[in-house]
């Protein structure tokens, strides 16, 4: 914590700079969503716009965590804790992405004769 006027001015200047960066990131996110010349990929909202928006949001979250939550002065154990949580989130996202290879989505899963799922062939669903 700052206890003299010089340290308070220095921390205030840093907070104002980070606030300006966060405001600029918000403006950039809105610009990517609205303006056509910043539209990546196909016209309208698609996966590239989502990826760019998430990258901007992640950068802003890192600024908030490191500066406003004072995580830039933490010990290595805290970094290991956050890193392991990040690895867990990435692992779960990867496992969710593997769901596209689930055999239930395969049209041949129900047999070559049947092109519709068995639940749709039951008498109660006709």
PDB file of C-alpha atoms in Angstrom:
ATOM      1  CA  UNK A   1       0.000   0.000   0.000  1.00  0.00           C
ATOM      2  CA  UNK A   2       1.243   3.455  -0.827  1.00  0.00           C
ATOM      3  CA  UNK A   3       2.034   5.586   2.198  1.00  0.00           C
ATOM      4  CA  UNK A   4       3.652   8.693   0.729  1.00  0.00           C
ATOM      5  CA  UNK A   5       2.325  11.179  -1.865  1.00  0.00           C
ATOM      6  CA  UNK A   6       4.798  10.148  -4.576  1.00  0.00           C
ATOM      7  CA  UNK A   7       3.780   6.490  -4.358  1.00  0.00           C
ATOM      8  CA  UNK A   8       0.097   7.457  -4.384  1.00  0.00           C
ATOM      9  CA  UNK A   9       0.605   9.567  -7.530  1.00  0.00           C
ATOM     10  CA  UNK A  10       2.523   6.725  -9.169  1.00  0.00           C
ATOM     11  CA  UNK A  11      -0.179   4.157  -8.394  1.00  0.00           C
ATOM     12  CA  UNK A  12      -2.933   6.578  -9.434  1.00  0.00           C
ATOM     13  CA  UNK A  13      -1.178   7.141 -12.764  1.00  0.00           C
ATOM     14  CA  UNK A  14      -0.910   3.360 -13.271  1.00  0.00           C
ATOM     15  CA  UNK A  15      -4.597   2.857 -12.441  1.00  0.00           C
ATOM     16  CA  UNK A  16      -5.620   5.618 -14.829  1.00  0.00           C
ATOM     17  CA  UNK A  17      -3.468   4.085 -17.581  1.00  0.00           C
ATOM     18  CA  UNK A  18      -4.980   0.636 -17.038  1.00  0.00           C
ATOM     19  CA  UNK A  19      -8.462   2.190 -16.967  1.00  0.00           C
ATOM     20  CA  UNK A  20      -7.742   3.836 -20.328  1.00  0.00           C
ATOM     21  CA  UNK A  21      -6.481   0.515 -21.726  1.00  0.00           C
ATOM     22  CA  UNK A  22      -9.653  -1.226 -20.509  1.00  0.00           C
ATOM     23  CA  UNK A  23     -11.821   1.488 -22.070  1.00  0.00           C
ATOM     24  CA  UNK A  24      -9.881   1.161 -25.323  1.00  0.00           C
ATOM     25  CA  UNK A  25     -10.344  -2.612 -25.241  1.00  0.00           C
ATOM     26  CA  UNK A  26     -14.081  -2.156 -24.766  1.00  0.00           C
ATOM     27  CA  UNK A  27     -14.208   0.258 -27.706  1.00  0.00           C
ATOM     28  CA  UNK A  28     -12.229  -2.232 -29.801  1.00  0.00           C
ATOM     29  CA  UNK A  29     -14.645  -5.036 -28.893  1.00  0.00           C
ATOM     30  CA  UNK A  30     -17.618  -2.907 -29.927  1.00  0.00           C
ATOM     31  CA  UNK A  31     -15.837  -1.895 -33.136  1.00  0.00           C
ATOM     32  CA  UNK A  32     -15.150  -5.528 -34.048  1.00  0.00           C
ATOM     33  CA  UNK A  33     -18.806  -6.356 -33.448  1.00  0.00           C
ATOM     34  CA  UNK A  34     -20.288  -3.397 -35.367  1.00  0.00           C
ATOM     35  CA  UNK A  35     -18.014  -2.190 -38.147  1.00  0.00           C
ATOM     36  CA  UNK A  36     -17.824  -4.166 -41.350  1.00  0.00           C
ATOM     37  CA  UNK A  37     -14.173  -3.362 -42.129  1.00  0.00           C
ATOM     38  CA  UNK A  38     -13.205  -5.129 -38.875  1.00  0.00           C
ATOM     39  CA  UNK A  39     -15.421  -8.118 -39.681  1.00  0.00           C
ATOM     40  CA  UNK A  40     -13.182 -11.157 -40.009  1.00  0.00           C
ATOM     41  CA  UNK A  41     -14.395 -14.327 -41.678  1.00  0.00           C
ATOM     42  CA  UNK A  42     -17.860 -14.313 -43.202  1.00  0.00           C
ATOM     43  CA  UNK A  43     -20.361 -11.477 -43.030  1.00  0.00           C
ATOM     44  CA  UNK A  44     -22.002 -11.221 -39.630  1.00  0.00           C
ATOM     45  CA  UNK A  45     -21.004 -12.837 -36.376  1.00  0.00           C
ATOM     46  CA  UNK A  46     -19.026 -16.032 -36.865  1.00  0.00           C
ATOM     47  CA  UNK A  47     -16.338 -18.018 -35.080  1.00  0.00           C
ATOM     48  CA  UNK A  48     -13.530 -15.582 -35.965  1.00  0.00           C
ATOM     49  CA  UNK A  49     -15.389 -12.679 -34.421  1.00  0.00           C
ATOM     50  CA  UNK A  50     -15.965 -14.771 -31.298  1.00  0.00           C
ATOM     51  CA  UNK A  51     -12.281 -15.728 -31.122  1.00  0.00           C
ATOM     52  CA  UNK A  52     -11.145 -12.109 -31.485  1.00  0.00           C
ATOM     53  CA  UNK A  53     -13.695 -10.948 -28.911  1.00  0.00           C
ATOM     54  CA  UNK A  54     -12.543 -13.604 -26.444  1.00  0.00           C
ATOM     55  CA  UNK A  55      -8.901 -12.652 -26.998  1.00  0.00           C
ATOM     56  CA  UNK A  56      -9.701  -9.009 -26.233  1.00  0.00           C
ATOM     57  CA  UNK A  57     -11.724 -10.026 -23.165  1.00  0.00           C
ATOM     58  CA  UNK A  58      -8.900 -12.282 -21.932  1.00  0.00           C
ATOM     59  CA  UNK A  59      -6.385  -9.455 -22.288  1.00  0.00           C
ATOM     60  CA  UNK A  60      -8.664  -7.107 -20.355  1.00  0.00           C
ATOM     61  CA  UNK A  61      -9.194  -9.731 -17.642  1.00  0.00           C
ATOM     62  CA  UNK A  62      -5.436 -10.173 -17.285  1.00  0.00           C
ATOM     63  CA  UNK A  63      -4.985  -6.421 -16.813  1.00  0.00           C
ATOM     64  CA  UNK A  64      -7.672  -6.403 -14.127  1.00  0.00           C
ATOM     65  CA  UNK A  65      -6.267  -9.461 -12.359  1.00  0.00           C
ATOM     66  CA  UNK A  66      -2.634  -8.376 -12.393  1.00  0.00           C
ATOM     67  CA  UNK A  67      -3.065  -4.692 -11.576  1.00  0.00           C
ATOM     68  CA  UNK A  68      -6.345  -4.123  -9.739  1.00  0.00           C
ATOM     69  CA  UNK A  69      -6.283  -7.450  -7.879  1.00  0.00           C
ATOM     70  CA  UNK A  70      -2.517  -7.064  -7.217  1.00  0.00           C
ATOM     71  CA  UNK A  71      -1.661 -10.523  -8.551  1.00  0.00           C
ATOM     72  CA  UNK A  72       1.567  -9.184 -10.036  1.00  0.00           C
ATOM     73  CA  UNK A  73       3.057  -9.262  -6.511  1.00  0.00           C
ATOM     74  CA  UNK A  74       1.911 -12.769  -5.553  1.00  0.00           C
ATOM     75  CA  UNK A  75       4.046 -15.789  -4.810  1.00  0.00           C
ATOM     76  CA  UNK A  76       4.736 -18.636  -7.216  1.00  0.00           C
ATOM     77  CA  UNK A  77       2.227 -20.915  -5.484  1.00  0.00           C
ATOM     78  CA  UNK A  78      -0.617 -18.642  -6.561  1.00  0.00           C
ATOM     79  CA  UNK A  79       0.633 -18.741 -10.152  1.00  0.00           C
ATOM     80  CA  UNK A  80       0.742 -22.538 -10.012  1.00  0.00           C
ATOM     81  CA  UNK A  81      -2.816 -22.575  -8.682  1.00  0.00           C
ATOM     82  CA  UNK A  82      -4.112 -20.303 -11.452  1.00  0.00           C
ATOM     83  CA  UNK A  83      -2.074 -22.169 -14.059  1.00  0.00           C
ATOM     84  CA  UNK A  84      -3.487 -25.523 -13.018  1.00  0.00           C
ATOM     85  CA  UNK A  85      -7.007 -24.097 -13.168  1.00  0.00           C
ATOM     86  CA  UNK A  86      -6.310 -22.768 -16.656  1.00  0.00           C
ATOM     87  CA  UNK A  87      -4.993 -26.177 -17.737  1.00  0.00           C
ATOM     88  CA  UNK A  88      -8.151 -27.786 -16.371  1.00  0.00           C
ATOM     89  CA  UNK A  89     -10.370 -25.380 -18.311  1.00  0.00           C
ATOM     90  CA  UNK A  90      -8.397 -26.019 -21.508  1.00  0.00           C
ATOM     91  CA  UNK A  91      -8.626 -29.787 -20.962  1.00  0.00           C
ATOM     92  CA  UNK A  92     -12.389 -29.634 -20.490  1.00  0.00           C
ATOM     93  CA  UNK A  93     -12.765 -27.449 -23.578  1.00  0.00           C
ATOM     94  CA  UNK A  94     -10.706 -29.960 -25.569  1.00  0.00           C
ATOM     95  CA  UNK A  95     -12.850 -32.847 -24.333  1.00  0.00           C
ATOM     96  CA  UNK A  96     -15.977 -30.924 -25.267  1.00  0.00           C
ATOM     97  CA  UNK A  97     -14.548 -30.328 -28.739  1.00  0.00           C
ATOM     98  CA  UNK A  98     -14.050 -34.079 -29.110  1.00  0.00           C
ATOM     99  CA  UNK A  99     -17.820 -34.561 -28.811  1.00  0.00           C
ATOM    100  CA  UNK A 100     -18.076 -34.087 -32.571  1.00  0.00           C
ATOM    101  CA  UNK A 101     -16.610 -37.581 -32.927  1.00  0.00           C
ATOM    102  CA  UNK A 102     -19.367 -39.066 -30.761  1.00  0.00           C
ATOM    103  CA  UNK A 103     -20.915 -42.051 -32.592  1.00  0.00           C
ATOM    104  CA  UNK A 104     -24.453 -40.888 -31.778  1.00  0.00           C
ATOM    105  CA  UNK A 105     -23.987 -38.074 -34.293  1.00  0.00           C
ATOM    106  CA  UNK A 106     -22.919 -40.617 -36.920  1.00  0.00           C
ATOM    107  CA  UNK A 107     -25.816 -41.531 -39.267  1.00  0.00           C
ATOM    108  CA  UNK A 108     -24.509 -45.110 -39.554  1.00  0.00           C
ATOM    109  CA  UNK A 109     -24.709 -45.557 -35.784  1.00  0.00           C
ATOM    110  CA  UNK A 110     -28.304 -46.755 -36.030  1.00  0.00           C
ATOM    111  CA  UNK A 111     -27.563 -49.318 -38.754  1.00  0.00           C
ATOM    112  CA  UNK A 112     -27.528 -49.231 -42.533  1.00  0.00           C
ATOM    113  CA  UNK A 113     -31.260 -49.950 -42.902  1.00  0.00           C
ATOM    114  CA  UNK A 114     -32.440 -47.296 -40.490  1.00  0.00           C
ATOM    115  CA  UNK A 115     -31.763 -43.678 -41.328  1.00  0.00           C
ATOM    116  CA  UNK A 116     -33.696 -42.315 -38.331  1.00  0.00           C
ATOM    117  CA  UNK A 117     -33.071 -42.874 -34.643  1.00  0.00           C
ATOM    118  CA  UNK A 118     -34.991 -45.715 -33.015  1.00  0.00           C
ATOM    119  CA  UNK A 119     -36.786 -43.377 -30.640  1.00  0.00           C
ATOM    120  CA  UNK A 120     -38.470 -41.692 -33.619  1.00  0.00           C
ATOM    121  CA  UNK A 121     -39.728 -45.069 -34.863  1.00  0.00           C
ATOM    122  CA  UNK A 122     -41.546 -45.968 -31.653  1.00  0.00           C
ATOM    123  CA  UNK A 123     -45.389 -45.902 -31.778  1.00  0.00           C
ATOM    124  CA  UNK A 124     -45.646 -43.197 -29.132  1.00  0.00           C
ATOM    125  CA  UNK A 125     -43.663 -40.731 -31.221  1.00  0.00           C
ATOM    126  CA  UNK A 126     -45.571 -41.117 -34.532  1.00  0.00           C
TER     127      UNK A 126
END
